[in-house]
XYZ file of C-alpha atoms in Angstrom:
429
model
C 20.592 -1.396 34.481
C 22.659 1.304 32.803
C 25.503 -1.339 31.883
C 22.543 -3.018 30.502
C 20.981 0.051 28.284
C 24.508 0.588 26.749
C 25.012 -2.873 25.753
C 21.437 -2.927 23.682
C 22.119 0.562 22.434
C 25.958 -0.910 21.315
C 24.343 -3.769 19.671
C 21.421 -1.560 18.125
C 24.032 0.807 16.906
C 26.110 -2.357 15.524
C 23.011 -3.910 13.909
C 21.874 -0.847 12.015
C 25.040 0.833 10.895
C 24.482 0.413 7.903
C 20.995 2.211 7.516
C 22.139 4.675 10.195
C 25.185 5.655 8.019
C 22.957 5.843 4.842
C 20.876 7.665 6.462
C 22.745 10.310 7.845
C 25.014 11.029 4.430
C 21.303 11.290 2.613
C 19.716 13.105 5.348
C 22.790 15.441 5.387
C 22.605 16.098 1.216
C 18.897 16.747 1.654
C 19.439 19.353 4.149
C 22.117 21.167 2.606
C 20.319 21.468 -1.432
C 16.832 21.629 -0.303
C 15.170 24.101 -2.038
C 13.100 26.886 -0.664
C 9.959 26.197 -2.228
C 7.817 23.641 -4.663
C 8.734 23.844 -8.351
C 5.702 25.835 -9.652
C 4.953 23.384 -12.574
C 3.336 20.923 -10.339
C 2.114 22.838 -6.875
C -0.949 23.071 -7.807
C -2.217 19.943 -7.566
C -1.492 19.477 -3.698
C -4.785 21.625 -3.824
C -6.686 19.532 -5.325
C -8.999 16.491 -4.553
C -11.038 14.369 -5.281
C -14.500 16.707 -4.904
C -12.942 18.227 -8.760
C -13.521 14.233 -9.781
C -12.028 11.106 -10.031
C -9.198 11.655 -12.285
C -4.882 10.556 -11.207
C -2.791 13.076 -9.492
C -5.514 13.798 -7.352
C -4.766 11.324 -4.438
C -2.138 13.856 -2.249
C -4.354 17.034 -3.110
C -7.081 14.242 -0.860
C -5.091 13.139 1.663
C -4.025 16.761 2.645
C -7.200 18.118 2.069
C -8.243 16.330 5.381
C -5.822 18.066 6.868
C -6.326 21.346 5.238
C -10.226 21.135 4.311
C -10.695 25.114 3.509
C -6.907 26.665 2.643
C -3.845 25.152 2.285
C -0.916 26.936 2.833
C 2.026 27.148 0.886
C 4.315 26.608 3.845
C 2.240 23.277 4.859
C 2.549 22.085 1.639
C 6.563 22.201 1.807
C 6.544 20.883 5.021
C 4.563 17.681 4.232
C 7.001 17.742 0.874
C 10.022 17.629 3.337
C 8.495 15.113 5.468
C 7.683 12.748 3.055
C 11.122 12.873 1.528
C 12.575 12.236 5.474
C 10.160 9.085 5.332
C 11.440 8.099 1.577
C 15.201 8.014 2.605
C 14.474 6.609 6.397
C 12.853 3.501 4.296
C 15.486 3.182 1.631
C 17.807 3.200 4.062
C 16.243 0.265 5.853
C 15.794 -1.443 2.918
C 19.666 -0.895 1.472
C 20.318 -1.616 5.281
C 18.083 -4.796 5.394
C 20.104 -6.339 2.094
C 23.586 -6.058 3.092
C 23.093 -7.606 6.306
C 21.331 -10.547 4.291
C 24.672 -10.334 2.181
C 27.004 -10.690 4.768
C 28.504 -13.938 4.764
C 29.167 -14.847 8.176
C 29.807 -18.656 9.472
C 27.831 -18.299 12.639
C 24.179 -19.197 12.288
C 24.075 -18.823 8.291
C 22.337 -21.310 6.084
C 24.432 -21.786 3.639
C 27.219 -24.807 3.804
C 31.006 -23.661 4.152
C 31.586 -24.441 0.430
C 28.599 -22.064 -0.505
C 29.672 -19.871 1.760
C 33.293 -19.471 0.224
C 31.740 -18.961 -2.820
C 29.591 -16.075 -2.571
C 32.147 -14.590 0.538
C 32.346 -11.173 -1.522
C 28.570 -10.728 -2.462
C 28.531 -8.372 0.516
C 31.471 -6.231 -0.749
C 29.668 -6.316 -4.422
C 26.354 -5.229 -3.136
C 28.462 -2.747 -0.903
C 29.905 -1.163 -4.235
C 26.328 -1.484 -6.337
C 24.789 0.627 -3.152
C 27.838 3.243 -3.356
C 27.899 4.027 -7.001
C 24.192 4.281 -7.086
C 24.212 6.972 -4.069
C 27.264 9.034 -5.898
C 25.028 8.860 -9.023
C 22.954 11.207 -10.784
C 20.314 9.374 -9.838
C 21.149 8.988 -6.271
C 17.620 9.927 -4.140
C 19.005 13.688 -4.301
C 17.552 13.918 -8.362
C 14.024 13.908 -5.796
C 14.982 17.508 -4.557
C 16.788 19.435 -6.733
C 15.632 22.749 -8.044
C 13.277 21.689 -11.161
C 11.927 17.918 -8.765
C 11.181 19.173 -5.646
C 7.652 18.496 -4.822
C 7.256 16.350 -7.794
C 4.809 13.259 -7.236
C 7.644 10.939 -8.210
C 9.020 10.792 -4.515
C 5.633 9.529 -3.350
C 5.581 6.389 -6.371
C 9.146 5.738 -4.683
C 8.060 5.658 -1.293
C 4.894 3.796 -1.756
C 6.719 0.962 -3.601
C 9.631 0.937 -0.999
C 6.785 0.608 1.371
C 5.561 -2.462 -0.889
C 9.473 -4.272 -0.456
C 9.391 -3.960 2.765
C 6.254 -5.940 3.586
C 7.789 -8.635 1.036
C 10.932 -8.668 3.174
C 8.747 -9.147 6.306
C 5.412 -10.718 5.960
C 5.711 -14.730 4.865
C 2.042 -15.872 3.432
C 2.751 -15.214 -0.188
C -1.349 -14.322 -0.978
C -1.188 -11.158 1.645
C 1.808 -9.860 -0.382
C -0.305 -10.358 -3.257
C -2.209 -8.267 -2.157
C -0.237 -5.668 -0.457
C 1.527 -5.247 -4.068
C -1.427 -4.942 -5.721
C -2.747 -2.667 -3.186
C 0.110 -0.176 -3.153
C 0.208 0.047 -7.452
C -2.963 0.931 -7.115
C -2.343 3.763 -4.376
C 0.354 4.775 -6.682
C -1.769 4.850 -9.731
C -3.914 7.200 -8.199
C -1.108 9.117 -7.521
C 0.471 9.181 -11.089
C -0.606 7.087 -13.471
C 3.552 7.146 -14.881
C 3.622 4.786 -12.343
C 3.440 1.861 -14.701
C 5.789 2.911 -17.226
C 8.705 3.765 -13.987
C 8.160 1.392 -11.439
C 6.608 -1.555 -13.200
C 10.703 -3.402 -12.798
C 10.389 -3.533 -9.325
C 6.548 -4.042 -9.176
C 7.153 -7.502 -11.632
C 9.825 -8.189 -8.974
C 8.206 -7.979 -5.994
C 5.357 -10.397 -7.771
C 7.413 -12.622 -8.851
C 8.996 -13.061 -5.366
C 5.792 -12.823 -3.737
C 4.818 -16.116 -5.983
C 7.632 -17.890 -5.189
C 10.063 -16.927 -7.881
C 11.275 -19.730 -10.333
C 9.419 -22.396 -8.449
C 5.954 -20.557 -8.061
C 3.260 -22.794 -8.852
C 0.585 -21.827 -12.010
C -2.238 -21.034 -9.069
C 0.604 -18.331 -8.360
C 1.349 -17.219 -11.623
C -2.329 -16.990 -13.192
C -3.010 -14.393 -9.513
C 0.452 -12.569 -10.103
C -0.984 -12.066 -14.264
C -4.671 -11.222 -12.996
C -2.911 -8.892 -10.673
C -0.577 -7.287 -13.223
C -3.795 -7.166 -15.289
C -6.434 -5.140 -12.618
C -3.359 -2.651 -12.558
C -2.996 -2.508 -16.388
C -7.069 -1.429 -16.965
C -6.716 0.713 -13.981
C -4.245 2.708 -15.879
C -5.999 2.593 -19.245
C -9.013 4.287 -16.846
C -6.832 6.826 -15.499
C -5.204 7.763 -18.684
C -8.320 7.844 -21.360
C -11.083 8.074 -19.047
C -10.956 10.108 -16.111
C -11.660 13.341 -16.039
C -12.539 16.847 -13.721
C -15.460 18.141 -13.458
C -14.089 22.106 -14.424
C -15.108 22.947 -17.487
C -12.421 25.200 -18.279
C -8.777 25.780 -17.342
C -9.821 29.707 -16.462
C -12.306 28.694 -13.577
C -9.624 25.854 -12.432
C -7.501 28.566 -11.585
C -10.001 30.707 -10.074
C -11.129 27.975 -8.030
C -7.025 26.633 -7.013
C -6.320 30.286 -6.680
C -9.094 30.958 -3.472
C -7.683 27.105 -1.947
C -3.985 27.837 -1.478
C -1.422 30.522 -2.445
C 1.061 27.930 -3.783
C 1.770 29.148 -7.378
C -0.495 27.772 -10.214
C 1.047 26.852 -13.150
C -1.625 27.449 -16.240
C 0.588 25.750 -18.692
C 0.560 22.914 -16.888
C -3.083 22.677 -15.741
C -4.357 23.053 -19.890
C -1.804 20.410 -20.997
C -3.152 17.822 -18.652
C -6.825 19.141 -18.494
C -7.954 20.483 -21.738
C -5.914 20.208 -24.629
C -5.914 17.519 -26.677
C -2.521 14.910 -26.796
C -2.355 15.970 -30.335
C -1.494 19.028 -29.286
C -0.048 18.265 -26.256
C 2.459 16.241 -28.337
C 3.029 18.755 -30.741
C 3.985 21.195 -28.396
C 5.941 19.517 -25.795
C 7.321 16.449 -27.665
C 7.808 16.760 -30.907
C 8.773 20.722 -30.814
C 11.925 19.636 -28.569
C 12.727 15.775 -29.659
C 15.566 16.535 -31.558
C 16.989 18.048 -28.241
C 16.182 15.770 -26.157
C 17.550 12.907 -28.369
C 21.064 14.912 -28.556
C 21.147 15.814 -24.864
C 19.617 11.788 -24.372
C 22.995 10.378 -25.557
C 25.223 12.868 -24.341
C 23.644 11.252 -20.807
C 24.158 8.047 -22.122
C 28.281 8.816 -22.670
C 28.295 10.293 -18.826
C 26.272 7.212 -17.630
C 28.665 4.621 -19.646
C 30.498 3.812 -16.136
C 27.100 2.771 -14.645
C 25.794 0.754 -18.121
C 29.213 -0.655 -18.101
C 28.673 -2.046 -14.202
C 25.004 -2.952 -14.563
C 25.354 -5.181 -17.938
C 28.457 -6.714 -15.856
C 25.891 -7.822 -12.807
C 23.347 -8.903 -15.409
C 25.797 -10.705 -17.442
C 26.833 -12.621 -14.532
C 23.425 -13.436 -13.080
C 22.316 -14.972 -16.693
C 25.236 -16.846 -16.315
C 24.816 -18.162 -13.156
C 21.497 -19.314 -13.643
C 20.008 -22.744 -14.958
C 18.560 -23.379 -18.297
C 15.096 -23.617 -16.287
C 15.764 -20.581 -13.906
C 16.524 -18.170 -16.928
C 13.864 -17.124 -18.257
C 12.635 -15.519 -14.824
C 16.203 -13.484 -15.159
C 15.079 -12.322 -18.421
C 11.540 -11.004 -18.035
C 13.488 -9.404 -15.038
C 15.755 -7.373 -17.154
C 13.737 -6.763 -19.846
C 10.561 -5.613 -17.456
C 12.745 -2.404 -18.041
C 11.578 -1.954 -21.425
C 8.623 -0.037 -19.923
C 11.044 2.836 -19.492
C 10.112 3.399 -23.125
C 6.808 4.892 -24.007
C 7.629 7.464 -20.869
C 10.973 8.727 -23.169
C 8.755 8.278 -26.291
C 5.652 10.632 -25.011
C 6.779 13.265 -22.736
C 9.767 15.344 -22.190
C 10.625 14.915 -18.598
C 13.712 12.626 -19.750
C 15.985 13.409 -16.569
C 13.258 11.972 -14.143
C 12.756 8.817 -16.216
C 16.453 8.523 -16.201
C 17.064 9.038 -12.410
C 13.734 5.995 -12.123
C 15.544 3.924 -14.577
C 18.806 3.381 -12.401
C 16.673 3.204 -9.122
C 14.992 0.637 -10.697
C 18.470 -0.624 -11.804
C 19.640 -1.172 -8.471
C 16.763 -1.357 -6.387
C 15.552 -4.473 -8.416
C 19.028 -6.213 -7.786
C 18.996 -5.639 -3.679
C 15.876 -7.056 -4.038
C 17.159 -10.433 -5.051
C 20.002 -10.274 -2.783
C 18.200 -9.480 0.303
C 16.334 -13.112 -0.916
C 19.626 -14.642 -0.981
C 18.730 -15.381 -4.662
C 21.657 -17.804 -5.940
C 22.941 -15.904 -9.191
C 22.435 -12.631 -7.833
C 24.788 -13.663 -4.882
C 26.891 -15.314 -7.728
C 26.776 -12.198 -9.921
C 27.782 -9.676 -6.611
C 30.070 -12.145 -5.412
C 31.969 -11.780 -9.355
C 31.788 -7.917 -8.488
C 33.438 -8.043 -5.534
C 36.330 -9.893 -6.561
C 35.948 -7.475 -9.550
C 36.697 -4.661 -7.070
C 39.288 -6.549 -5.368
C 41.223 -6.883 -8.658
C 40.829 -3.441 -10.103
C 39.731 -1.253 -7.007
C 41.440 1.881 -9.031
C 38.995 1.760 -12.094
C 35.686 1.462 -10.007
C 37.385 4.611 -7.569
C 37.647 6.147 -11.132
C 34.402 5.327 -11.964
C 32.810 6.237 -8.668
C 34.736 9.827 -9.210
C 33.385 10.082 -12.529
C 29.905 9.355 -11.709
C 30.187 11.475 -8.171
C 30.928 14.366 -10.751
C 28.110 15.069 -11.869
C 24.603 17.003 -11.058
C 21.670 15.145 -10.149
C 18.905 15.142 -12.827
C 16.506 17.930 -13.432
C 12.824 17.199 -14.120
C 14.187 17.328 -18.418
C 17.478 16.427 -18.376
C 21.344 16.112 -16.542
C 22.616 19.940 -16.235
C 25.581 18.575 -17.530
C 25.149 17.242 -21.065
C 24.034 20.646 -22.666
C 27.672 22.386 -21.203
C 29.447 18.857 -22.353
C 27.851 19.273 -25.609
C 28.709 22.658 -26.127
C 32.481 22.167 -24.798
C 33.067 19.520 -27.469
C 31.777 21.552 -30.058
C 33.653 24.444 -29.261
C 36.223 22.242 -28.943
C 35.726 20.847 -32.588
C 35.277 24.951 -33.688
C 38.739 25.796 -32.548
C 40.493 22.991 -34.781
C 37.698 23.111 -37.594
């Protein structure tokens, strides 16, 4: 019996190492730069629900007022924080997991032919080096909990939508992922209505897989539009028509202020509550675009090793595709184009930037773990990429590994690169 309890635990242990190892290095990071308490901007909406109206960013106030119907403490709050970051990186590391065992070409049992198999034999090792470089990034899951992110609402729009790949990697009947998709945008919606600017990559995706990718019928694609639709006016809702009830940012805090004792931010509250967006805009936006477009493309410079790699995996999967298949590769890549009005209207540039290259690789394990054809093709070309030049992806990897992880407005590191150069330039000039 014991004989027998080791062998399942050996084979369990064999099975998962790759989630278990993922796991463990995140689990480990989180531990050792977890802050000691919410970032102040946003804390204050964990205490509030949905009896101030129906209005986004209200949904986790809800859930742990149930919980917490009279006084939430500050030291709950951080503890469901912490918990639901646990649950993010035990799911992404299932899910990274979950696509390089799909990737690993082995002869035994595997449906593709020898010759197809020789083909894509280092999609593994190029999926293997995608996962790495994304982890060592400043985007890794660590830009969830650093100083100026912790407790911010975009952990819960990531673990809602790995929730949403999951069921696609599991459940077969195409119409109840549908619907699952559908039903966790709209769960993230109500979260934060950003949601559709962020994650709307991986939520065109998931539909698209859902539907049966290039070969989904037009019964499929008309749902997977009227889907994409219901979530588009549920946004427009949330953003130009919801509202609280509180008619003015004083009693807000008097009311917040007798529900918890997590701090209560009263910039943040009359930005989002009651001041207009022209002033909003004027204020936030415009008052620091000049900054954030400098400090934008310093980013841009640090990130080159990552655009470099990423335009290299999309370059070969538009390659490997047919002249009928293509255009599904293209909406794919340029479903990222939705990054855009998020840069364009607010200021928190370093968490759109950490989204963008989740979205970046999370979109591309999603087609391998469906043993798409060119992105097999397109890993496979990485691999052997490695294999040739292993020295400038180690350089790259060291380059990337480098740096901070982002900040809610930008990467710690551009303003001191930016100021190095130009004292660099003030020394000679």
């Amino acid at each position: 019996m014991v004989i027998i309890m080791i062998k399942k635990a050996n084979s369990f242990l064999y099975t998962f190492r790759h989630e278990l190892l993922i796991f463990s290095l995140l689990f480990f990071t989180l531990l050792c730069q977890l802050p000691d308490e919410l970032h102040g901007w946003n804390s204050a909406w964990y205490a509030m629900d949905y009896s101030l109206g129906f209005d986004s960013r209200l949904f986790i106030g809800s859930l742990l007022h149930i919980f917490y119907p009279d006084f939430l403490p500050a030291k709950a709050a951080y503890t469901f924080v912490f918990l639901s970051l646990v649950l993010l990186l035990l799911m992404l590391s299932y899910i990274l997991g979950f696509a390089l065992r799909q990737t690993e070409m082995t002869l035994a049992g595997h449906p593709f032919a020898k010759t197809t198999l020789e083909k894509y034999s280092q999609a593994g090792k190029g999926l293997l080096l995608l996962i790495s470089l994304y982890l060592l990034c400043p985007g890794s899951p660590s830009y969830l909990w650093t100083s100026e992110n912790i407790g911010r609402f975009d952990a819960y729009l990531l673990l809602v939508t790995l929730a949403a790949i999951i069921c696609c990697f599991h459940i077969s009947s195409s119409w109840l992922r549908l619907i699952l998709i559908t039903l966790a945008s709209l769960i993230a919606l109500s979260i934060h209505q950003a949601f559709l600017f962020l994650f709307f990559p991986l939520l065109l995706t998931l539909y698209f897989i859902a539907a049966g990718g290039t070969k989904m019928s037009k019964l499929h694609m008309v749902s997977t539009c009227a889907a994409i639709a219901v979530i588009g006016i549920v946004f427009l809702y949330f953003q130009f028509f919801s509202h609280i009830r509180i008619p003015s940012c004083e009693e807000l805090i008097s009311l917040l202020s007798s529900r918890t004792d997590l701090p209560i931010n009263e910039v943040a509250l009359n930005y989002e509550y009651f001041s207009t967006v022209a002033q909003s805009s004027s204020d936030l936006v415009l008052n620091l675009l000049k900054e954030r477009i400098r400090y934008g493309l310093v980013t841009l410079f640090l990130l080159s090793p990552l655009a470099i790699l990423y335009l290299y995996v999309w370059f070969h999967i538009l390659k490997a595709a047919s002249k009928k298949e293509r255009w599904f590769y293209t909406l794919l890549l340029l479903s990222h184009l939705s990054f855009i009005p998020a840069f364009l209207l607010t200021i928190d540039w370093g968490r759109w930037f950490g989204a963008f290259l989740t979205m970046q690789v999370l979109q591309i394990i999603i087609l391998a773990a469906k043993k798409d054809v060119p992105a097999l093709s397109s890993l496979h070309a990485l691999g052997g990429a490695f294999r040739k030049h292993p020295y400038v992806f180690i350089a790259a990897g060291i380059w990337v590994g480098s740096l901070h992880k982002f900040q809610a407005t930008l990467l710690p590191d551009a303003p001191v690169f930016f100021t190095s150069l130009y004292k660099i330039y003030r020394l000679f000039f």
